[in-house]
Amino acid sequence: MFGYYLELALRSLKRSKALTALMVLAVAMGIGACMTTLTVLHVVSGDPIPEKSHALFTPQLEPRDKDNGFYSRGEPPEQVSWQDGMALLKAHRADRQVLMTGGMAPVQPANPSQDPFFVHARYTTAEFFAMFDVPLKYGHTWSATEDERRERIAVISSDLNEKLFHGEDSTGRTVRFNGADLRVIGVIEPWRPHPHFYDLNAGNYAESEDVYMPLGTARDIRGPRAGSRDCWGVGANVEETTLETSNCTWLQLWVEIDDPAHVAAYKAFLVHYSEDQRAAGRFLMPVNVRLRNVVEWLDFQKVVPSDVHLQVWLALGFFVVCLVNTVGLMLAKFMRRSAEVGVRRALGASRGAVFAQLVTEAGIVGVAGGVGGLLLALCGLWMVRQQPDQYASLAHLDMDMLVATFAVAIGATVVAGLLPAWRACQITPALQLKSQ
Amino acid sequence: MLDIRPILSTLHRHKVTAVLLVLEIALTCAIVCNAVFLVRQRLDWMHISSGVDEANVVDVRPVNIGDTPDMHGRINGTLAALRTIPGVDQVTLANQIPLGKESWNSGIKLDPNVVAPVMNVTNYYGENLLPTLGAEMLEGRNFRSDEYAWLDDITGGSKDVIIPHVAIVTKFVADRLFEGHALGKTIYYDDIPLQIIGVTQDIARPNVNDRATTYGSIFLPVRMTEGLGATYVFHTKPGQADSVIKAAVAKLREMDPNRVILSKRHYSDVRDTFFASDRAMTRLLVGVCIALLIVTALGIVGLASFWVSQRRRQIGVRRALGATRGDVLRYFQTENFLLATMGIVLGMLLAYGINIVLMVRYELPRLPVTYLPLGAVVLWLLGQAAVYAPAQRASRVPPVEATRGN
């Protein structure tokens, strides 16, 4: 039966080409706009590390000596100081813990004819790679021992490996970073979590770093920091080289707690630590700790740009207009065929059969609109990628969105066709036959 | 006008289609009004003044590899060499530039005993930065050369360095904190008292994250050192910007091959980058508005054509009874006018509804009333234009159609 409806539908669509084209165009434009913006939303609001996001937490403490409510609004700082970071790192109270900061410096290629170029770096303690599931291509990463010894070693990205060593296994070779020689001990596979959740100072959708080295090593070679630092007390009089002993927060601390039952215990530990620091006179403010997991953290930091939400609403509005338009046109088209429906009804077709046939017709418009919408969405995403925003380069249609495009296109058009089809099958056969 | 009653009774028989058309016009009206308003907001924002003499300012940002001994002498030498470049009016090493990416901020206070700062401002460092940016002093004076201190001496805590105790503020800061009478007053920066010796025109801060304090900038007599985002800023003679950039880059490289040039740009590039995503959003909004209007127009054409073809006999009868072609044309145009009016009225209500949501969620101002008549005119014209071709076709229906069976 469906085959027959399909044939009837195709025939009818061919009969009024202009009207059909208008409907398909409207659906395609609406779908194209919606899918473009929804894909962007999907990309920017995704979970950067789905297998582990519930187990990774960033502890926040209140170490400041006075409340300048101006910046904090009751929230502890987003980063930690060297003293607190080191103390929490060495306490080993979570399954894994990592203390780090971002950096940026020139790399000088061995070949002197090649100009130095800038790379982003991560100065981090050893468990970074295990904690964030960073895939390794060659060599190995380092351990707490190398952190302790502040060894001149680095793990580099495959991009940098390509640029400096033509993609070969470069372990044992040397990278000249900010004038210091670092021995390459590992190369990682391409890896780019987005959002760049572990350090949003780099930019919410920043690319991942090209050079990773032990935090202590970076301090020894005076690796230039890239990120924010917030100081209190006599904050302006702090030099970059004395950050370890100053009242500044400038490091990111992340911990992994695999067993959800241990989260409360870790939070209690943070409270306990803060109380100890208050007792010692280091912390002067009331104890104020936070332990947010990845998703809560991204939410708290309002990572998804508000323009993206606005665009989605705009596109949905546009889609609704397109659908209303399609309903109107479809109604016009179906009503025009009153006579045909009358004849079919008179010849014994049930209301259900007529209804099914007309809805099939709507579905075909939906499929055609979906194809058109897909093309427009690809076009739209290409335009998004030309935009300057950091997240723009991520805007690609994935399989989920592809399936969603067709599902939405067909679903919406069928829904749009329900009212016209229902109206059309209310036609009394006798009346139509008479007027013939 | 006489046609209105029969039109209404005809529409009554096509309730669903008429309602759909009204709905479509209403939605379009509501979305377009708000989108145009958003575009207006963005355009206003994109045209704010930076306070910089934009045509004649360029900056070149070098970064050094490794440590550099004798920083002060090196910078003085570099500045002296850069000053000899033809076309250079002024040159300085600044910590940041208006509407740039990185920013140096702090909270300032009016009373050292009060814990909370009264305003968050950005701090500009760099000898002679104000004339280099081409900024005008409104009151007071610029810094004297003996008032300057080197940044690293201050942060290094050298005992023989006199920490500056003077500052220049923008008009915005003067107005907000001292009702315009800022000269001679004291502000506290990290508990250091600073006497205001000058008020300059408004100069935007870099990395604006709160538009209400876009011009919250203060200038301190601090000589910037290289590194940490420091950039050489030039004020060039008219039309010499390009040649200055080229010569400056060559000179910086020649003086020290270990310098990597991180960026070199006209001030207009800084501005373009700063507003790039607003510009993209504006284009998108305009694009959606145009697409919406097209879709709505096509919808009107489609439905009107359908109505015309349905009413051929009725039109024929009217023609046979003496209606002129003009009467028929006017009939369809009036019909569209009525539908559009209903859509516009509904659309205006909807527009205000959407605006309220935007006000709450995105802190947007209220939609100005002037948008309503403008939106109405646009949609009326759009409707009339869209209905014209089908109405023309209707007017060409011959009277003989009255005798046909259909």
PDB file of N, CA, C and O in Angstrom, chain A residues 394-415:
ATOM      1  N   LEU A 394      35.806  23.973  15.216  1.00  0.00           N
ATOM      2  CA  LEU A 394      35.305  22.659  15.639  1.00  0.00           C
ATOM      3  C   LEU A 394      33.989  22.295  14.971  1.00  0.00           C
ATOM      4  O   LEU A 394      33.515  21.166  15.095  1.00  0.00           O
ATOM      5  N   ALA A 395      33.368  23.269  14.298  1.00  0.00           N
ATOM      6  CA  ALA A 395      32.006  23.065  13.807  1.00  0.00           C
ATOM      7  C   ALA A 395      31.967  22.115  12.606  1.00  0.00           C
ATOM      8  O   ALA A 395      32.115  22.526  11.467  1.00  0.00           O
ATOM      9  N   HIS A 396      31.818  20.846  12.886  1.00  0.00           N
ATOM     10  CA  HIS A 396      31.657  19.848  11.830  1.00  0.00           C
ATOM     11  C   HIS A 396      30.434  19.012  12.140  1.00  0.00           C
ATOM     12  O   HIS A 396      30.112  18.765  13.298  1.00  0.00           O
ATOM     13  N   LEU A 397      29.772  18.566  11.072  1.00  0.00           N
ATOM     14  CA  LEU A 397      28.598  17.721  11.241  1.00  0.00           C
ATOM     15  C   LEU A 397      29.066  16.303  11.571  1.00  0.00           C
ATOM     16  O   LEU A 397      29.873  15.742  10.851  1.00  0.00           O
ATOM     17  N   ASP A 398      28.564  15.745  12.660  1.00  0.00           N
ATOM     18  CA  ASP A 398      28.936  14.348  12.925  1.00  0.00           C
ATOM     19  C   ASP A 398      27.740  13.443  12.597  1.00  0.00           C
ATOM     20  O   ASP A 398      26.683  13.908  12.198  1.00  0.00           O
ATOM     21  N   MET A 399      27.950  12.143  12.781  1.00  0.00           N
ATOM     22  CA  MET A 399      26.931  11.174  12.390  1.00  0.00           C
ATOM     23  C   MET A 399      25.602  11.428  13.135  1.00  0.00           C
ATOM     24  O   MET A 399      24.533  11.409  12.534  1.00  0.00           O
ATOM     25  N   ASP A 400      25.717  11.705  14.435  1.00  0.00           N
ATOM     26  CA  ASP A 400      24.511  11.962  15.235  1.00  0.00           C
ATOM     27  C   ASP A 400      23.692  13.084  14.628  1.00  0.00           C
ATOM     28  O   ASP A 400      22.472  12.992  14.481  1.00  0.00           O
ATOM     29  N   MET A 401      24.394  14.169  14.281  1.00  0.00           N
ATOM     30  CA  MET A 401      23.689  15.330  13.773  1.00  0.00           C
ATOM     31  C   MET A 401      23.116  15.049  12.384  1.00  0.00           C
ATOM     32  O   MET A 401      22.070  15.558  12.027  1.00  0.00           O
ATOM     33  N   LEU A 402      23.821  14.210  11.615  1.00  0.00           N
ATOM     34  CA  LEU A 402      23.345  13.857  10.282  1.00  0.00           C
ATOM     35  C   LEU A 402      22.014  13.123  10.390  1.00  0.00           C
ATOM     36  O   LEU A 402      21.028  13.459   9.719  1.00  0.00           O
ATOM     37  N   VAL A 403      21.977  12.132  11.272  1.00  0.00           N
ATOM     38  CA  VAL A 403      20.740  11.374  11.482  1.00  0.00           C
ATOM     39  C   VAL A 403      19.658  12.307  12.011  1.00  0.00           C
ATOM     40  O   VAL A 403      18.519  12.290  11.550  1.00  0.00           O
ATOM     41  N   ALA A 404      20.061  13.182  12.957  1.00  0.00           N
ATOM     42  CA  ALA A 404      19.096  14.106  13.542  1.00  0.00           C
ATOM     43  C   ALA A 404      18.506  15.022  12.472  1.00  0.00           C
ATOM     44  O   ALA A 404      17.308  15.311  12.479  1.00  0.00           O
ATOM     45  N   THR A 405      19.347  15.446  11.528  1.00  0.00           N
ATOM     46  CA  THR A 405      18.866  16.343  10.475  1.00  0.00           C
ATOM     47  C   THR A 405      17.681  15.716   9.746  1.00  0.00           C
ATOM     48  O   THR A 405      16.623  16.343   9.591  1.00  0.00           O
ATOM     49  N   PHE A 406      17.876  14.438   9.326  1.00  0.00           N
ATOM     50  CA  PHE A 406      16.800  13.793   8.579  1.00  0.00           C
ATOM     51  C   PHE A 406      15.592  13.520   9.456  1.00  0.00           C
ATOM     52  O   PHE A 406      14.452  13.732   9.038  1.00  0.00           O
ATOM     53  N   ALA A 407      15.849  13.079  10.687  1.00  0.00           N
ATOM     54  CA  ALA A 407      14.745  12.788  11.587  1.00  0.00           C
ATOM     55  C   ALA A 407      13.903  14.042  11.798  1.00  0.00           C
ATOM     56  O   ALA A 407      12.669  14.016  11.691  1.00  0.00           O
ATOM     57  N   VAL A 408      14.570  15.157  12.057  1.00  0.00           N
ATOM     58  CA  VAL A 408      13.843  16.403  12.311  1.00  0.00           C
ATOM     59  C   VAL A 408      13.114  16.862  11.051  1.00  0.00           C
ATOM     60  O   VAL A 408      11.936  17.244  11.099  1.00  0.00           O
ATOM     61  N   ALA A 409      13.788  16.784   9.911  1.00  0.00           N
ATOM     62  CA  ALA A 409      13.181  17.258   8.668  1.00  0.00           C
ATOM     63  C   ALA A 409      11.903  16.469   8.368  1.00  0.00           C
ATOM     64  O   ALA A 409      10.843  17.055   8.114  1.00  0.00           O
ATOM     65  N   ILE A 410      12.014  15.142   8.417  1.00  0.00           N
ATOM     66  CA  ILE A 410      10.858  14.318   8.077  1.00  0.00           C
ATOM     67  C   ILE A 410       9.791  14.454   9.148  1.00  0.00           C
ATOM     68  O   ILE A 410       8.612  14.680   8.867  1.00  0.00           O
ATOM     69  N   GLY A 411      10.223  14.358  10.417  1.00  0.00           N
ATOM     70  CA  GLY A 411       9.277  14.469  11.527  1.00  0.00           C
ATOM     71  C   GLY A 411       8.501  15.769  11.453  1.00  0.00           C
ATOM     72  O   GLY A 411       7.264  15.772  11.494  1.00  0.00           O
ATOM     73  N   ALA A 412       9.213  16.864  11.316  1.00  0.00           N
ATOM     74  CA  ALA A 412       8.564  18.175  11.337  1.00  0.00           C
ATOM     75  C   ALA A 412       7.611  18.328  10.162  1.00  0.00           C
ATOM     76  O   ALA A 412       6.498  18.856  10.300  1.00  0.00           O
ATOM     77  N   THR A 413       8.031  17.858   8.994  1.00  0.00           N
ATOM     78  CA  THR A 413       7.175  18.025   7.833  1.00  0.00           C
ATOM     79  C   THR A 413       5.930  17.149   7.945  1.00  0.00           C
ATOM     80  O   THR A 413       4.834  17.568   7.558  1.00  0.00           O
ATOM     81  N   VAL A 414       6.103  15.952   8.480  1.00  0.00           N
ATOM     82  CA  VAL A 414       4.944  15.082   8.666  1.00  0.00           C
ATOM     83  C   VAL A 414       3.962  15.733   9.647  1.00  0.00           C
ATOM     84  O   VAL A 414       2.754  15.795   9.407  1.00  0.00           O
ATOM     85  N   VAL A 415       4.508  16.272  10.728  1.00  0.00           N
ATOM     86  CA  VAL A 415       3.644  16.964  11.693  1.00  0.00           C
ATOM     87  C   VAL A 415       2.941  18.135  11.000  1.00  0.00           C
ATOM     88  O   VAL A 415       1.743  18.354  11.179  1.00  0.00           O
TER      89      VAL A 415
END
